[in-house]
Amino acid sequence: MANSAEKSKNETTKEFVFTGKDFDRVRDLIYKKAGISLADSKQEMVYSRLARRLRATGMNSFSVYLDALERELSITEWEAFTNALTTNLTSFFREEHHFPILGAHAKSRKDPVNVWCSASSTGEEPYSIAMTLCETFGTLTPPAQIIATDIDTNVLATAAQGVYNIDRLEKMSAERVRKFFLKGKGAQEGMARIRPELRNLISFKQLNLLADSWPVSGEFDAIFCRNVMIYFDKPTQGKILKKFVPLLKPDGLLFAGHSENFLYVSDDFKLRGKTVYELASQQDIRNKATSRHLSKG
C-alpha cells in the first residue's frame, strides 16, 4: 500500500503525465524509426529526455505530442525525437586494442584505405581512426578516406566541428595531443580543435542503419560498428550485418563493441580476434550449418 501511495505521489510531482501506455507508444515509435529496443528500465530516462521536447514544442501532454509524431506533422520533430533517445557514450581510443589491428591491416593494403565508422557520435571514434592511420603511414595526409555516419544530427554537427574540452584528451599521450590538436587561447582556452589535416580525411553524413538504402558505396577495408548493435534486437542486428557484407572487401574487417557477439546472429562473419570479425567463406558457412544440425540431433 505504501508503495502505491509513493508511486502516486511521484507521478503527481512530474510536470507532465507519463503513463505506461505513453511509454509503450514511445518504444514502438523509436523501434520502427531507428530499430532501438528500449528496456522497461528506461522509462524515467525517456520521460526526462522527451519532457524537453514537450517544453520546446509547447505541447502539454505526451499523448498530444505522440499523436503529432504519428501523423508526421513535422520531419524536424521526428529528427529531434530520435536525437533525444539516442545514447552517445564515446571517448578517444575507446577499446584501444582495436586500433593497432586497424593500423596493421591498413599497412598491408596496396590501395588507399577506406574505412566506415557507422556510429560516429560526437567524433571521437572517427578521429581516433584518423590518428591511427596518420601514425601508421607517418604523415598527416595518409592514403586513406573515412566516412563517419550517425543517426543523430546534433552529434554529427559536433563531430564536424572537431572542438573538444581539453578534459576529453587527458587519457591520450602528450605526443598525440601535440601532434593532432590545436589548443585554444583567450576565449577558447580550455578547448582543443582537431587539426584540419585530420578533419579533411573524414566525410560526415547522417545515416539511419534501419533505412532501406544507405548513402555509402564502394568496398571498405574496415567497418567500425561498435556499441550500437546492443540497442537493436537480434533480427535487426542480422539485417544490418547482412547489408554490411557487400560493403566489405573480401579480406575486410568488422570491428564490434566489447559486449557485442555476432556469431549467434549471422553466418556471414567469423571471429578473427577479440571483437574483430572477417567475412566467412562458403566452407565456414557450411561447417557452421553442419555443426548446428548435429547439435540439434
PDB file of N, CA and C in Angstrom, residues 257-291:
ATOM      1  N   GLY A 257      31.725  -3.858 -30.642  1.00  0.00           N
ATOM      2  CA  GLY A 257      31.944  -3.419 -29.272  1.00  0.00           C
ATOM      3  C   GLY A 257      32.237  -4.591 -28.351  1.00  0.00           C
ATOM      4  N   HIS A 258      32.775  -4.286 -27.174  1.00  0.00           N
ATOM      5  CA  HIS A 258      33.229  -5.352 -26.266  1.00  0.00           C
ATOM      6  C   HIS A 258      32.099  -6.235 -25.766  1.00  0.00           C
ATOM      7  N   SER A 259      30.866  -5.722 -25.748  1.00  0.00           N
ATOM      8  CA  SER A 259      29.741  -6.518 -25.239  1.00  0.00           C
ATOM      9  C   SER A 259      28.877  -7.083 -26.363  1.00  0.00           C
ATOM     10  N   GLU A 260      29.372  -7.033 -27.592  1.00  0.00           N
ATOM     11  CA  GLU A 260      28.604  -7.494 -28.745  1.00  0.00           C
ATOM     12  C   GLU A 260      29.195  -8.784 -29.307  1.00  0.00           C
ATOM     13  N   ASN A 261      28.327  -9.718 -29.648  1.00  0.00           N
ATOM     14  CA  ASN A 261      28.752 -11.002 -30.208  1.00  0.00           C
ATOM     15  C   ASN A 261      27.890 -11.303 -31.424  1.00  0.00           C
ATOM     16  N   PHE A 262      28.519 -11.316 -32.598  1.00  0.00           N
ATOM     17  CA  PHE A 262      27.775 -11.501 -33.841  1.00  0.00           C
ATOM     18  C   PHE A 262      27.712 -12.961 -34.292  1.00  0.00           C
ATOM     19  N   LEU A 263      28.412 -13.852 -33.617  1.00  0.00           N
ATOM     20  CA  LEU A 263      28.498 -15.239 -34.063  1.00  0.00           C
ATOM     21  C   LEU A 263      27.152 -15.941 -34.038  1.00  0.00           C
ATOM     22  N   TYR A 264      26.280 -15.552 -33.111  1.00  0.00           N
ATOM     23  CA  TYR A 264      24.974 -16.202 -32.992  1.00  0.00           C
ATOM     24  C   TYR A 264      23.883 -15.420 -33.723  1.00  0.00           C
ATOM     25  N   VAL A 265      24.316 -14.374 -34.448  1.00  0.00           N
ATOM     26  CA  VAL A 265      23.368 -13.522 -35.166  1.00  0.00           C
ATOM     27  C   VAL A 265      23.482 -13.721 -36.675  1.00  0.00           C
ATOM     28  N   SER A 266      24.711 -13.961 -37.134  1.00  0.00           N
ATOM     29  CA  SER A 266      24.958 -14.039 -38.573  1.00  0.00           C
ATOM     30  C   SER A 266      25.949 -15.140 -38.903  1.00  0.00           C
ATOM     31  N   ASP A 267      25.689 -15.836 -40.005  1.00  0.00           N
ATOM     32  CA  ASP A 267      26.639 -16.827 -40.518  1.00  0.00           C
ATOM     33  C   ASP A 267      27.645 -16.198 -41.478  1.00  0.00           C
ATOM     34  N   ASP A 268      27.457 -14.932 -41.792  1.00  0.00           N
ATOM     35  CA  ASP A 268      28.288 -14.272 -42.787  1.00  0.00           C
ATOM     36  C   ASP A 268      29.653 -13.855 -42.257  1.00  0.00           C
ATOM     37  N   PHE A 269      29.810 -13.874 -40.929  1.00  0.00           N
ATOM     38  CA  PHE A 269      31.065 -13.419 -40.331  1.00  0.00           C
ATOM     39  C   PHE A 269      31.637 -14.481 -39.402  1.00  0.00           C
ATOM     40  N   LYS A 270      32.952 -14.465 -39.306  1.00  0.00           N
ATOM     41  CA  LYS A 270      33.624 -15.322 -38.335  1.00  0.00           C
ATOM     42  C   LYS A 270      34.583 -14.464 -37.515  1.00  0.00           C
ATOM     43  N   LEU A 271      34.840 -14.912 -36.302  1.00  0.00           N
ATOM     44  CA  LEU A 271      35.675 -14.151 -35.381  1.00  0.00           C
ATOM     45  C   LEU A 271      37.143 -14.284 -35.787  1.00  0.00           C
ATOM     46  N   ARG A 272      37.813 -13.147 -35.892  1.00  0.00           N
ATOM     47  CA  ARG A 272      39.238 -13.144 -36.213  1.00  0.00           C
ATOM     48  C   ARG A 272      40.072 -12.887 -34.958  1.00  0.00           C
ATOM     49  N   GLY A 273      39.589 -12.036 -34.087  1.00  0.00           N
ATOM     50  CA  GLY A 273      40.277 -11.711 -32.834  1.00  0.00           C
ATOM     51  C   GLY A 273      39.272 -11.152 -31.866  1.00  0.00           C
ATOM     52  N   LYS A 274      39.731 -10.533 -30.820  1.00  0.00           N
ATOM     53  CA  LYS A 274      38.832 -10.001 -29.792  1.00  0.00           C
ATOM     54  C   LYS A 274      37.906  -8.941 -30.387  1.00  0.00           C
ATOM     55  N   THR A 275      36.637  -9.308 -30.561  1.00  0.00           N
ATOM     56  CA  THR A 275      35.589  -8.458 -31.142  1.00  0.00           C
ATOM     57  C   THR A 275      35.967  -7.884 -32.503  1.00  0.00           C
ATOM     58  N   VAL A 276      36.773  -8.621 -33.260  1.00  0.00           N
ATOM     59  CA  VAL A 276      37.096  -8.268 -34.643  1.00  0.00           C
ATOM     60  C   VAL A 276      36.663  -9.429 -35.534  1.00  0.00           C
ATOM     61  N   TYR A 277      35.891  -9.121 -36.574  1.00  0.00           N
ATOM     62  CA  TYR A 277      35.326 -10.155 -37.437  1.00  0.00           C
ATOM     63  C   TYR A 277      35.808  -9.975 -38.871  1.00  0.00           C
ATOM     64  N   GLU A 278      35.761 -11.078 -39.626  1.00  0.00           N
ATOM     65  CA  GLU A 278      36.025 -11.050 -41.055  1.00  0.00           C
ATOM     66  C   GLU A 278      34.943 -11.875 -41.747  1.00  0.00           C
ATOM     67  N   LEU A 279      34.834 -11.707 -43.037  1.00  0.00           N
ATOM     68  CA  LEU A 279      33.813 -12.437 -43.782  1.00  0.00           C
ATOM     69  C   LEU A 279      34.095 -13.932 -43.756  1.00  0.00           C
ATOM     70  N   ALA A 280      33.043 -14.697 -43.552  1.00  0.00           N
ATOM     71  CA  ALA A 280      33.178 -16.161 -43.555  1.00  0.00           C
ATOM     72  C   ALA A 280      33.186 -16.671 -44.987  1.00  0.00           C
ATOM     73  N   SER A 281      33.968 -17.707 -45.228  1.00  0.00           N
ATOM     74  CA  SER A 281      33.970 -18.355 -46.540  1.00  0.00           C
ATOM     75  C   SER A 281      32.742 -19.251 -46.655  1.00  0.00           C
ATOM     76  N   GLN A 282      32.450 -19.694 -47.851  1.00  0.00           N
ATOM     77  CA  GLN A 282      31.325 -20.603 -48.040  1.00  0.00           C
ATOM     78  C   GLN A 282      31.533 -21.900 -47.257  1.00  0.00           C
ATOM     79  N   GLN A 283      32.797 -22.339 -47.158  1.00  0.00           N
ATOM     80  CA  GLN A 283      33.086 -23.543 -46.376  1.00  0.00           C
ATOM     81  C   GLN A 283      32.825 -23.294 -44.891  1.00  0.00           C
ATOM     82  N   ASP A 284      33.184 -22.102 -44.399  1.00  0.00           N
ATOM     83  CA  ASP A 284      32.901 -21.746 -42.999  1.00  0.00           C
ATOM     84  C   ASP A 284      31.403 -21.808 -42.732  1.00  0.00           C
ATOM     85  N   ILE A 285      30.627 -21.275 -43.671  1.00  0.00           N
ATOM     86  CA  ILE A 285      29.172 -21.237 -43.507  1.00  0.00           C
ATOM     87  C   ILE A 285      28.601 -22.653 -43.504  1.00  0.00           C
ATOM     88  N   ARG A 286      29.114 -23.502 -44.405  1.00  0.00           N
ATOM     89  CA  ARG A 286      28.629 -24.896 -44.448  1.00  0.00           C
ATOM     90  C   ARG A 286      28.999 -25.637 -43.159  1.00  0.00           C
ATOM     91  N   ASN A 287      30.216 -25.421 -42.681  1.00  0.00           N
ATOM     92  CA  ASN A 287      30.651 -26.079 -41.443  1.00  0.00           C
ATOM     93  C   ASN A 287      29.792 -25.657 -40.255  1.00  0.00           C
ATOM     94  N   LYS A 288      29.446 -24.376 -40.225  1.00  0.00           N
ATOM     95  CA  LYS A 288      28.633 -23.865 -39.126  1.00  0.00           C
ATOM     96  C   LYS A 288      27.228 -24.463 -39.183  1.00  0.00           C
ATOM     97  N   ALA A 289      26.684 -24.580 -40.397  1.00  0.00           N
ATOM     98  CA  ALA A 289      25.355 -25.167 -40.566  1.00  0.00           C
ATOM     99  C   ALA A 289      25.364 -26.638 -40.151  1.00  0.00           C
ATOM    100  N   THR A 290      26.422 -27.360 -40.511  1.00  0.00           N
ATOM    101  CA  THR A 290      26.533 -28.769 -40.139  1.00  0.00           C
ATOM    102  C   THR A 290      26.632 -28.930 -38.626  1.00  0.00           C
ATOM    103  N   SER A 291      27.443 -28.086 -38.003  1.00  0.00           N
ATOM    104  CA  SER A 291      27.608 -28.125 -36.556  1.00  0.00           C
ATOM    105  C   SER A 291      26.282 -27.854 -35.837  1.00  0.00           C
TER     106      SER A 291
END
